[in-house]
Short mmCIF file of C-alpha atoms and ligand atoms in Angstrom, two decimals:
data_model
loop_
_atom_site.label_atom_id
_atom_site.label_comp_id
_atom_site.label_asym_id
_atom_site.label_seq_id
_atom_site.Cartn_x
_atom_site.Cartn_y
_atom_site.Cartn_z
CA UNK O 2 0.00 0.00 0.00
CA UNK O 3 1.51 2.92 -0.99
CA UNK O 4 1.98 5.70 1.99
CA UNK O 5 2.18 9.19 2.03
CA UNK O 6 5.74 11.18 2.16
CA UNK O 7 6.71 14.53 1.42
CA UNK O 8 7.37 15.44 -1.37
CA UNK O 9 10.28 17.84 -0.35
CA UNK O 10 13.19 18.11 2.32
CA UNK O 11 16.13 20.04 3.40
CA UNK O 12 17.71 16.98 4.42
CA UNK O 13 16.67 13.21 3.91
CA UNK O 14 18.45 9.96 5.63
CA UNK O 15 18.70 6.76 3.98
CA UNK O 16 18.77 4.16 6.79
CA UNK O 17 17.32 4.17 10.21
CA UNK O 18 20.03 2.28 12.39
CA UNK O 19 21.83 4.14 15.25
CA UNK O 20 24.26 6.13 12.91
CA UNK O 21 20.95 7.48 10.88
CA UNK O 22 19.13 8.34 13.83
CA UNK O 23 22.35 9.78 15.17
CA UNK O 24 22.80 12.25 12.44
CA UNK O 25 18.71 13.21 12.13
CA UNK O 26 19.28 13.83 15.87
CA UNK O 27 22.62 16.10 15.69
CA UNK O 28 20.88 17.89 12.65
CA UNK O 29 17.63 18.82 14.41
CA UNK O 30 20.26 20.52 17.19
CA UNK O 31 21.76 22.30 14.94
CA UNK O 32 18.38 24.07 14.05
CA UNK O 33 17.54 21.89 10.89
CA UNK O 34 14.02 21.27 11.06
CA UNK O 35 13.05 19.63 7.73
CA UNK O 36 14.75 16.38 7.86
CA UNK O 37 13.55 12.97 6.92
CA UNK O 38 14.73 9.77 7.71
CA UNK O 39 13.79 6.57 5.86
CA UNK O 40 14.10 3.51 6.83
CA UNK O 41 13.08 0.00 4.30
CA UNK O 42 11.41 -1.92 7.53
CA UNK O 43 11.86 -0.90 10.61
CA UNK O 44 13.91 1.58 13.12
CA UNK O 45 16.88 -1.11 13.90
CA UNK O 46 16.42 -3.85 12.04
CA UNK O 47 19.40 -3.85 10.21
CA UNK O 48 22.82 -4.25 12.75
CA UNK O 49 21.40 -1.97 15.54
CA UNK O 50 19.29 -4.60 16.88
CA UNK O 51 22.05 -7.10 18.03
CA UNK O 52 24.93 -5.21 18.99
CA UNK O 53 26.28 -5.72 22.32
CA UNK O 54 26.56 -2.36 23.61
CA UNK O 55 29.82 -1.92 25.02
CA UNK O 56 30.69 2.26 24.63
CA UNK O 57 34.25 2.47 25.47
CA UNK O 58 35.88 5.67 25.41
CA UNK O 59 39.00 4.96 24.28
CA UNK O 60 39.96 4.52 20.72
CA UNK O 61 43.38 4.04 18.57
CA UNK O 62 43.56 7.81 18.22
CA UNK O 63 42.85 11.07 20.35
CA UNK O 64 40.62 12.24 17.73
CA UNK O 65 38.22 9.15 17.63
CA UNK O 66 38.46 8.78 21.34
CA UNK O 67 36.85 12.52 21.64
CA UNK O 68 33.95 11.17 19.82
CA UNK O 69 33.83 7.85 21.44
CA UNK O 70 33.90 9.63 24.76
CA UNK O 71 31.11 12.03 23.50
CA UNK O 72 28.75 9.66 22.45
CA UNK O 73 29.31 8.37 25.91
CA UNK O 74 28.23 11.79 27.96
CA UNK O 75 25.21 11.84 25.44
CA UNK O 76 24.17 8.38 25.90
CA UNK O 77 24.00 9.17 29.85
CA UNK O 78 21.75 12.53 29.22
CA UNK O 79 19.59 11.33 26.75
CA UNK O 80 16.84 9.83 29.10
CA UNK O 81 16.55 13.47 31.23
CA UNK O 82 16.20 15.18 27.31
CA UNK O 83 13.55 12.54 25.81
CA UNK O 84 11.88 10.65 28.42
CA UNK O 85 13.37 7.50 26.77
CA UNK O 86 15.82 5.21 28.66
CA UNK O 87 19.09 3.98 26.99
CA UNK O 88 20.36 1.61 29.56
CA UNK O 89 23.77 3.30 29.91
CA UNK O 90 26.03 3.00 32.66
CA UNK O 91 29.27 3.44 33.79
CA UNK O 92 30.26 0.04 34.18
CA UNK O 93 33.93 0.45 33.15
CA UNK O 94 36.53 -1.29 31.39
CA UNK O 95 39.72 -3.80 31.66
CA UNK O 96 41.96 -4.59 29.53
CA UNK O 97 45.30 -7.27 30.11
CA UNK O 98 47.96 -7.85 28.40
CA UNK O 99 49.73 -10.91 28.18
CA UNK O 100 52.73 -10.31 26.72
CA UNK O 101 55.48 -7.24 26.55
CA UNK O 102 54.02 -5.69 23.09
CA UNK O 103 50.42 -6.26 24.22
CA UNK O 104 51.66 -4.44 27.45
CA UNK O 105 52.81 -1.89 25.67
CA UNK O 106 50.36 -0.84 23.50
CA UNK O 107 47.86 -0.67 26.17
CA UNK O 108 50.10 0.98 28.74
CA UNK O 109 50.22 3.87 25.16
CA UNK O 110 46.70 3.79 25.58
CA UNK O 111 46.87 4.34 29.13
CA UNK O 112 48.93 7.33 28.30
CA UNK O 113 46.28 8.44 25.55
CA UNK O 114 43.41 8.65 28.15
CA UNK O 115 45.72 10.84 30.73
CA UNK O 116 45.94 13.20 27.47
CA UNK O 117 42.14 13.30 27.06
CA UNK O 118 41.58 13.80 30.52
CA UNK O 119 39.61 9.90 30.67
CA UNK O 120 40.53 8.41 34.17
CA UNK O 121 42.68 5.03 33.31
CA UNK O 122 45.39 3.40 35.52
CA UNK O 123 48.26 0.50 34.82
CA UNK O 124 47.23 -2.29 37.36
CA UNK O 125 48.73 -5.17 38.28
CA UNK O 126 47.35 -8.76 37.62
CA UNK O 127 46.28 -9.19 41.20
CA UNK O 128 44.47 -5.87 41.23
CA UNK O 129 42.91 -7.12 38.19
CA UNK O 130 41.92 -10.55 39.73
CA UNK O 131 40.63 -8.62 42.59
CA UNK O 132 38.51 -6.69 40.11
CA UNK O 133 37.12 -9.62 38.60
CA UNK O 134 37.38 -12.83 40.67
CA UNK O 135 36.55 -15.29 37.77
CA UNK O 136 39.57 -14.14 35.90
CA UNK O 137 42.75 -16.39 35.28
CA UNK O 138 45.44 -14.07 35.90
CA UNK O 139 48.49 -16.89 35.49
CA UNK O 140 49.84 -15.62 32.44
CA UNK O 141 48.77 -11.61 32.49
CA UNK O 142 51.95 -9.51 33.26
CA UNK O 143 49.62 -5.89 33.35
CA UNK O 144 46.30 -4.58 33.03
CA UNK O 145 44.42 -1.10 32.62
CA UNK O 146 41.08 0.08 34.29
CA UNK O 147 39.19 2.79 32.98
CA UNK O 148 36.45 3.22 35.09
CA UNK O 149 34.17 6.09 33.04
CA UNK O 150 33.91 3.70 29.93
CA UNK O 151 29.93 2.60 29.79
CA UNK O 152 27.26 0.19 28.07
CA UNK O 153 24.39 0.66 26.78
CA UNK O 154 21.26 -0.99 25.18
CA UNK O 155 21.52 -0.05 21.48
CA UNK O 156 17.70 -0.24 20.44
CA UNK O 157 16.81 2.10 23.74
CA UNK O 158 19.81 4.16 22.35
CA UNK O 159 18.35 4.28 18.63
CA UNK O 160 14.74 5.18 19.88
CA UNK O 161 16.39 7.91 22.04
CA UNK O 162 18.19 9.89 19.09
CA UNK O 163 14.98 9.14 17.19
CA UNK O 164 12.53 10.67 19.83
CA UNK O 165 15.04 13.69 20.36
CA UNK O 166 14.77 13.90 16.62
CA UNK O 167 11.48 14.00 16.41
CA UNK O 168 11.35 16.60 19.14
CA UNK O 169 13.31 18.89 16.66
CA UNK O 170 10.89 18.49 13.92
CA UNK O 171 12.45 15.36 12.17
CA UNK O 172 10.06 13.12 9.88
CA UNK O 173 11.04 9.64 10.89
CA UNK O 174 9.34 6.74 8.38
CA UNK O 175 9.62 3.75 8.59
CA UNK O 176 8.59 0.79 5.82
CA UNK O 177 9.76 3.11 3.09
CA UNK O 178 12.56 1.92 0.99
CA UNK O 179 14.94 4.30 -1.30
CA UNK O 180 15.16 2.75 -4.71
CA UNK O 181 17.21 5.14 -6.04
CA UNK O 182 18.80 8.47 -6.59
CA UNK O 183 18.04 11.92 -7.78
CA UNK O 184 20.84 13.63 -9.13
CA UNK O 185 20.81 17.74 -10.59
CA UNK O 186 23.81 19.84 -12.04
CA UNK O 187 26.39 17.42 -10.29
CA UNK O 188 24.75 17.51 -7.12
CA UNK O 189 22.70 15.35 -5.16
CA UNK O 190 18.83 16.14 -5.62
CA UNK O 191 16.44 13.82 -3.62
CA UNK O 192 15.46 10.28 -3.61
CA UNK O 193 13.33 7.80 -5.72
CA UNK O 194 11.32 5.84 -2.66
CA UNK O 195 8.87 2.73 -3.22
CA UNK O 196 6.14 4.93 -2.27
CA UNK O 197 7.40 8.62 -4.37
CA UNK O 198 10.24 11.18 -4.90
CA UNK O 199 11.52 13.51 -2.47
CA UNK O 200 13.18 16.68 -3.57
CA UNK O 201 16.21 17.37 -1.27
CA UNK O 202 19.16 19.35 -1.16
CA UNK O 203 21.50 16.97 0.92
CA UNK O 204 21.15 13.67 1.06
CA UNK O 205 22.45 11.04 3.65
CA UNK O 206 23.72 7.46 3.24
CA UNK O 207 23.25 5.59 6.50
CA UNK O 208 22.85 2.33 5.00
CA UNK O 209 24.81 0.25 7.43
CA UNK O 210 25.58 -2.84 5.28
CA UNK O 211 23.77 -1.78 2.64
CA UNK O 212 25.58 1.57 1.87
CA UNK O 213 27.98 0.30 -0.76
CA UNK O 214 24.72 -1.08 -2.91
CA UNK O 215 23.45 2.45 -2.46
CA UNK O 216 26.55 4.31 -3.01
CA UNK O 217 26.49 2.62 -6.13
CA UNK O 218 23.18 5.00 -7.40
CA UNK O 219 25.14 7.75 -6.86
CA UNK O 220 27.92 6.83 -8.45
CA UNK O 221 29.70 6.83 -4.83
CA UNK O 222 32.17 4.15 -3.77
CA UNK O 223 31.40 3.24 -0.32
CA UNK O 224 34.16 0.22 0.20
CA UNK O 225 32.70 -2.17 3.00
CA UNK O 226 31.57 -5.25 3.19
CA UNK O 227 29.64 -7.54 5.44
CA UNK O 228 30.83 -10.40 7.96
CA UNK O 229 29.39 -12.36 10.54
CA UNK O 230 30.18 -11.27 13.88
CA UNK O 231 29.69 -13.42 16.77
CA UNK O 232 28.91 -14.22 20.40
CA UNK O 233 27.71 -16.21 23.04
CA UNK O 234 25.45 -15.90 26.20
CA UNK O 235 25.91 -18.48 29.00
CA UNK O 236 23.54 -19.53 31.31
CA UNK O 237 23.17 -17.91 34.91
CA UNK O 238 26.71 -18.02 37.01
CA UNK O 239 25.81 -17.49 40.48
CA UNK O 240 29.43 -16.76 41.27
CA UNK O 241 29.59 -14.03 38.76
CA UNK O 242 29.68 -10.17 40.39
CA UNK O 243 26.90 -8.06 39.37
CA UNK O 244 28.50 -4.31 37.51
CA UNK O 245 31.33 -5.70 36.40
CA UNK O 246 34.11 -3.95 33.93
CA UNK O 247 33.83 -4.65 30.56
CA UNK O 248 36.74 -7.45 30.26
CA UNK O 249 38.67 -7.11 26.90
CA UNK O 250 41.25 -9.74 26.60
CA UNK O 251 42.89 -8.84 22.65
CA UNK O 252 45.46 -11.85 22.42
CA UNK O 253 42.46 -14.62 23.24
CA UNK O 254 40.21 -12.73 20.93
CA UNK O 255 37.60 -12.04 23.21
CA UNK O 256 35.26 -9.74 25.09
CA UNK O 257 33.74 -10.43 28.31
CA UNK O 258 30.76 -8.41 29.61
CA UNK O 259 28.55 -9.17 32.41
CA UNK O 260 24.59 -9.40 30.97
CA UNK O 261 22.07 -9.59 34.12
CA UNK O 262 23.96 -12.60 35.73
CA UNK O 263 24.56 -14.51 32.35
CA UNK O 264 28.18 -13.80 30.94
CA UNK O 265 28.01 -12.52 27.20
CA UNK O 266 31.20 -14.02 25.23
CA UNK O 267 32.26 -11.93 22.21
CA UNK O 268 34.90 -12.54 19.72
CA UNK O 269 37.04 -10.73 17.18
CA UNK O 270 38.56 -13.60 14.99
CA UNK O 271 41.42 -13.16 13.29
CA UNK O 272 39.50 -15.27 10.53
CA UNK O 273 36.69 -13.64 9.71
CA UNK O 274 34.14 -14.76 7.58
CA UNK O 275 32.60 -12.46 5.13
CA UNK O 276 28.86 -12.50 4.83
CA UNK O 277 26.70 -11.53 1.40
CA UNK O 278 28.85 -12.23 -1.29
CA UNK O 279 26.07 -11.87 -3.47
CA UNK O 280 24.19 -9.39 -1.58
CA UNK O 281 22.47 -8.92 1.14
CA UNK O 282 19.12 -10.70 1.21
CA UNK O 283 16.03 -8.29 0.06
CA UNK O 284 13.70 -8.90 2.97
CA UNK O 285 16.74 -9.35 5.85
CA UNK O 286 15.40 -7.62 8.92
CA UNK O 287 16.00 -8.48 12.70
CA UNK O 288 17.55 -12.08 11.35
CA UNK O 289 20.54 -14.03 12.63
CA UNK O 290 22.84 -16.04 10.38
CA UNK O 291 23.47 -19.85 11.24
CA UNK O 292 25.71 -20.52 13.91
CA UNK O 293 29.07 -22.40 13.52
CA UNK O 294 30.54 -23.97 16.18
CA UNK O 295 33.39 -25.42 14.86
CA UNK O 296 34.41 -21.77 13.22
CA UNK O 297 34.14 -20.63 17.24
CA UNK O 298 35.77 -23.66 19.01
CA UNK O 299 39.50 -22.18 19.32
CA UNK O 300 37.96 -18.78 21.04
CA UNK O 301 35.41 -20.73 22.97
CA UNK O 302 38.86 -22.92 24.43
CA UNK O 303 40.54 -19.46 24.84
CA UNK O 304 37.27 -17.79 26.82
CA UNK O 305 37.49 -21.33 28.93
CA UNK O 306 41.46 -20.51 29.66
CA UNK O 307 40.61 -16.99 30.74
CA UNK O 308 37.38 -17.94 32.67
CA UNK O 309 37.73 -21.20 33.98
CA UNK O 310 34.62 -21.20 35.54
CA UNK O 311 32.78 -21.26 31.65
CA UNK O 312 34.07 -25.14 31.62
CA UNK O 313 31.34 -26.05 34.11
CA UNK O 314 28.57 -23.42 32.66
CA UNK O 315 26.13 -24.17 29.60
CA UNK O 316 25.94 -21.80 26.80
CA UNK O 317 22.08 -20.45 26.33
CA UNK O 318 22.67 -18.43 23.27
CA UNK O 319 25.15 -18.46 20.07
CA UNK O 320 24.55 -15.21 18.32
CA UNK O 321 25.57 -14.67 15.21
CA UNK O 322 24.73 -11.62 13.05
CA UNK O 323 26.29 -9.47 10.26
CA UNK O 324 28.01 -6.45 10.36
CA UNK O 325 29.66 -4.16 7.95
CA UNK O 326 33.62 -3.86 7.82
CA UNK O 327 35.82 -1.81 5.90
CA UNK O 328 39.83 -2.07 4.33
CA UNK O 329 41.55 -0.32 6.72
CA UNK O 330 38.63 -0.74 10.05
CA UNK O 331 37.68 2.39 10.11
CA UNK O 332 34.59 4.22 9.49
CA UNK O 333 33.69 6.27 6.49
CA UNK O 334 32.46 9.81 6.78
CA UNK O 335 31.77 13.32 5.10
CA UNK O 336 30.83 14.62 1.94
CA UNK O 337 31.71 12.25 -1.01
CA UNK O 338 34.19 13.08 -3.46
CA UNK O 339 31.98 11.83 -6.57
CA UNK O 340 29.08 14.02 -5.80
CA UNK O 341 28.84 17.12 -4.09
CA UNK O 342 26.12 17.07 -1.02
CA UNK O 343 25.71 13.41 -1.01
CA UNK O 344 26.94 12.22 2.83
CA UNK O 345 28.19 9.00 3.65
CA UNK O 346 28.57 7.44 7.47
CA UNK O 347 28.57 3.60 7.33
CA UNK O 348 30.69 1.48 7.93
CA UNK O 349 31.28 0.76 11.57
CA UNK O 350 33.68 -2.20 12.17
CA UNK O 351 31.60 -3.47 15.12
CA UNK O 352 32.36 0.18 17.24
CA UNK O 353 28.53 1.50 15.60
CA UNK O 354 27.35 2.25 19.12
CA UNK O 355 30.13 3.72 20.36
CA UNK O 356 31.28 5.71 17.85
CA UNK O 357 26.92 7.00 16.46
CA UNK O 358 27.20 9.98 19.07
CA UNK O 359 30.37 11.29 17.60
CA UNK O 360 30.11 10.46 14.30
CA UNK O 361 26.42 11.81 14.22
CA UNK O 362 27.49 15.04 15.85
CA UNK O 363 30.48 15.53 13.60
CA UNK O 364 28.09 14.65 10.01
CA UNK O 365 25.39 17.20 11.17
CA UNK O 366 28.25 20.14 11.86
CA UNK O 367 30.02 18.88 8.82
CA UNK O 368 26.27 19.60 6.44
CA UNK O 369 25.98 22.27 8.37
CA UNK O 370 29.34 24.20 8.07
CA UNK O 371 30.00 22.99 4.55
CA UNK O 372 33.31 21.78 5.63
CA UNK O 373 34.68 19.20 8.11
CA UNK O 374 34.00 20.43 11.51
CA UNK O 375 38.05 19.42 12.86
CA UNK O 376 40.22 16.98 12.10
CA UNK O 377 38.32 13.68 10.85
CA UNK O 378 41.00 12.49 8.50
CA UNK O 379 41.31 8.96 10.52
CA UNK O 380 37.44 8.57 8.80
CA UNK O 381 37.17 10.90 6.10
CA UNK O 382 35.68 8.58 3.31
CA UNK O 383 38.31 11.11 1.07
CA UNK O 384 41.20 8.83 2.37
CA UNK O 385 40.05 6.15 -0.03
CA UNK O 386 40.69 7.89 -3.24
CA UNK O 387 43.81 8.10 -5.59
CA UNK O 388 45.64 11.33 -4.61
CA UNK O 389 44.81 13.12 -7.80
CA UNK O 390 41.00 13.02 -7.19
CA UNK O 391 41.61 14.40 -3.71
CA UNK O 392 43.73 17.02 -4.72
CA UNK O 393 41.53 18.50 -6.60
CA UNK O 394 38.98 18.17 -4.27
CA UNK O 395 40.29 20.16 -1.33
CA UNK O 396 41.42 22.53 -4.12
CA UNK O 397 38.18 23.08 -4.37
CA UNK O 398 37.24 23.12 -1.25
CA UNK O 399 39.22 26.20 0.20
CA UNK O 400 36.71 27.12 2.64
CA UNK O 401 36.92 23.79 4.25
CA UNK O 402 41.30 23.91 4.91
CA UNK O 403 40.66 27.61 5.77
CA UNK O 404 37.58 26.63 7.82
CA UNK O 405 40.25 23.46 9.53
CA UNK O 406 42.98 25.88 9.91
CA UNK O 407 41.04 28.25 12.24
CA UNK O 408 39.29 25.47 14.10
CA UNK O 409 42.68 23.61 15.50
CA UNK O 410 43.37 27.08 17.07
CA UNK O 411 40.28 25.75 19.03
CA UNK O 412 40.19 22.12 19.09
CA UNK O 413 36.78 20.60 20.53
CA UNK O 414 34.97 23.31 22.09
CA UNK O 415 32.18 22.42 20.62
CA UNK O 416 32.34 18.65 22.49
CA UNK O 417 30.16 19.76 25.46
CA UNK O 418 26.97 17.49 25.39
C1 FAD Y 517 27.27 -9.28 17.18
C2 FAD Y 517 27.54 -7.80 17.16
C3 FAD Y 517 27.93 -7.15 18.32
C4 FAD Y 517 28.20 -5.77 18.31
N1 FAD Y 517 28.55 -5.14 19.47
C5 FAD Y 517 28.83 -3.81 19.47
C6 FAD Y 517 29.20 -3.15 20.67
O1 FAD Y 517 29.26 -3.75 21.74
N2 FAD Y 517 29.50 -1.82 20.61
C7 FAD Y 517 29.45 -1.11 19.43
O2 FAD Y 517 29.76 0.07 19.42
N3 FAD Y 517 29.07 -1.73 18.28
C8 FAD Y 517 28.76 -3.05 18.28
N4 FAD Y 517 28.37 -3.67 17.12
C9 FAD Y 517 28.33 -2.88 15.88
C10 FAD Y 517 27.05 -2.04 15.76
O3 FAD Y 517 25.93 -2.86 15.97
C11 FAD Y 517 27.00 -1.45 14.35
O4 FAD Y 517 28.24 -0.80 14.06
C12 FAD Y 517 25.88 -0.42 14.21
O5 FAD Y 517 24.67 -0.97 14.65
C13 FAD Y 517 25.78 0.02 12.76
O6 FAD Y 517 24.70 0.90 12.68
P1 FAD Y 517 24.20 1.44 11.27
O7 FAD Y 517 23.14 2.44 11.56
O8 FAD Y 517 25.38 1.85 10.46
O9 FAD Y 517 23.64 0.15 10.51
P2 FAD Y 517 22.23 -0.59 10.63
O10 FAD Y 517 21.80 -0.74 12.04
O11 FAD Y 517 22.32 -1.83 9.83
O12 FAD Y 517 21.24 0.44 9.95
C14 FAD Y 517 21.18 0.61 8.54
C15 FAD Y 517 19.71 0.70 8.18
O13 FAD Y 517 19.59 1.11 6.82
C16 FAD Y 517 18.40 0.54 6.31
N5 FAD Y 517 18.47 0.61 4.85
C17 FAD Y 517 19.37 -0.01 4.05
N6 FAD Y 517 19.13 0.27 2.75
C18 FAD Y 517 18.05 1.10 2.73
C19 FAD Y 517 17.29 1.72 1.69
N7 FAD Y 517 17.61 1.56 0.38
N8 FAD Y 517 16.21 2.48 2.04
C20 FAD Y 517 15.88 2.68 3.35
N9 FAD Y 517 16.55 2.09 4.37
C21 FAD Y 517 17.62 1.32 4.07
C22 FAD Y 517 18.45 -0.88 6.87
O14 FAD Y 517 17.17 -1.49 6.88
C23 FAD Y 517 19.00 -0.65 8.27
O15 FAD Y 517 18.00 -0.56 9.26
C24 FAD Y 517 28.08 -5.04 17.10
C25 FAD Y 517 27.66 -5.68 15.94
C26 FAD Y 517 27.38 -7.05 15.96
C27 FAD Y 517 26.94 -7.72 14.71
#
């Protein structure tokens, strides 16, 4: 049944995940009012849904950690601005090493957080064991704490940024896919939806897993591609202590986070195993992919060496569910170089929550100022092209390096939730 949409809009959003919602959100702050978001089912059903949602603060880089710890402080407000929960707290986070270069990269990291002001501190392996009594300490020479990093529930989070959006005026609609593009003098024009056209002058591709189909439309390379990301729930463990950190333990692959007395297992193979090959499945919404047990069996021994206790606890759940990754694990965002108010942010290497406040914030400010808002090079989806086409780009673009120039005299003021 076809449904009514407008036929007009400053802004519209392809994709209604956390990242979309994110930007209509930032937008409507920034005094946009005529924004639409469309989403092909429903608000979530594409990653959102399934994520685990650990927000740590701390990422590879100062820059991305000043998002990651935004999206954090905005995560904890949300529920005071728009009446809807997120499930955030500060549960914080440790990491161990468990050998010399392990210890040393996260003892930089430590270093990192001091620089961004983010409590952290180098602890011992009995200070860690003390921290979390289940943990097999033989062979960790160092830890670190960081006690402000949080969790969240990601669909509470998504209908947060989508009620605060529609607080500011944003159209939100759901069961409305985007066929195609509109495209006028070398810009981008509007949208060609299954139920009619929309007129806009910036468009948005938040298309998760999809946004490299989309980008195609366009014209627009969006390079990601799907895998299946997995992990495990175990059954109640009476001996496990409730609010504990977020356990990250890098060499064994996994992630550790207490889940109302159940222990949710996640892993990071080295192995991955990509997931559409021949695209992603038309009517995919809130699904799960098969689980594989033997693909899992070398982290599952790993979790047991780091948790002894999971050798005498049943597994309830084995989740596994696709999410988009890109080349060089990191996210793409900004203004693409093919076409000239067409947006990208996808792309989210499994750090979607963490990174949706940030990266939201930073997209809105970016439409808004017609520039980058700082420094976003780590992400700019510009990195990905052959010199020459960027070149010219920022040749063209002198308002943006001015624009960057003046605002690393004054490097994120603007980061106050
Ligand atoms: C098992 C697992 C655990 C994870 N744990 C964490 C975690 O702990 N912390 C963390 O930060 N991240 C985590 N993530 C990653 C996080 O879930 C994702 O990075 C994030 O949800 C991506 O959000 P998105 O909005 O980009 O994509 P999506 O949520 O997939 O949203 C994209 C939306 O676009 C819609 N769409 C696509 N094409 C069209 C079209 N043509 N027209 C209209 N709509 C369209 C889709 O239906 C979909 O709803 C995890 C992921 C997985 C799989």
């Amino acid at each position: 049944m076809t449904k009514q949409i407008p036929t007009s809009a400053q802004v519209v959003i392809v994709g209604g995940g956390v990242i979309g919602c994110s930007v209509a959100y930032h937008l409507t702050k920034l005094g946009f009012t005529d924004v639409v978001l469309l989403e092909r089912r429903t608000l979530t059903c594409g990653t959102t849904w399934h994520a685990a949602g650990l927000v740590p603060t701390l990422r590879a880089t100062y820059n991305m950690s000043m998002l990651a710890n935004y999206s954090a402080s905005l995560y904890e407000q949300l529920e005071a601005e728009t009446g809807q929960a997120t499930g955030f707290v500060r549960n914080g986070s440790l990491t161990i090493a468990t050998n010399k270069e392990r210890l040393a990269e996260i003892k930089r990291g430590a270093s990192m957080a001091k620089v961004a002001g983010f409590p952290c501190d180098v602890i011992s392996p009995e200070q860690a064991k003390e921290m979390w009594p289940l943990l097999n300490v033989d062979d960790v020479i160092g830890a670190i704490h960081l006690p402000m990093d949080g969790m969240a529930s990601p669909v509470d989070v998504t209908q947060a940024l989508a009620k605060g959006a529609r607080m500011g005026g944003a159209k939100i609609i759901e069961n409305c896919k985007v066929l195609d593009m509109k495209i006028r003098d070398g810009k981008a024009a509007g949208v060609i939806t299954e139920h009619g056209d929309i007129d806009a002058e910036y468009v948005v591709n938040c298309a998760g897993m999809w946004a490299r189909e989309f980008g195609k439309k366009a014209g627009v390379n969006v390079p990601l591609h799907a895998a299946e990301h997995f992990y495990v729930v175990t059954e109640n463990m009476p001996d496990l202590k409730h609010g504990l950190p977020t356990l990250r333990d890098m060499d064994g692959y996994c992630y550790y986070k207490e889940d109302a007395g159940k222990l949710l297992v996640g892993m990071f193979e080295p192995d991955a195993k990509p997931w559409g090959m021949n695209g992603i499945p038309e009517d995919f919404h809130f699904d799960e992919l098969p689980e594989d047990f033997d693909h899992l069996e070398p982290y599952l021994e790993a979790a047991m060496h780091r948790i002894p206790k999971l050798m005498e606890t049943g597994l309830q759940v084995f989740f596994n569910g696709p999410e988009s990754f890109t080349p060089d694990d990191r996210y793409h965002l900004g203004e693409a170089p093919e076409l000239r108010n067409y947006f990208v942010a996808a792309g989210f290497n499994s750090v979607g929550i963490q990174s949706a406040g940030g990266a939201g914030k930073m997209l809105a400010e970016w439409i808004h100022k017609g520039h980058a808002p700082r420094d976003l090079w780590d992400v700019d989806i510009r990195r990905n092209r052959p010199f020459q086409g960027t070149q010219a780009y920022l040749q063209e673009r002198t308002t943006e390096t001015l624009g960057l120039l003046y605002e690393t005299h004054y490097p994120f003021k603007q980061f106050k939730t």
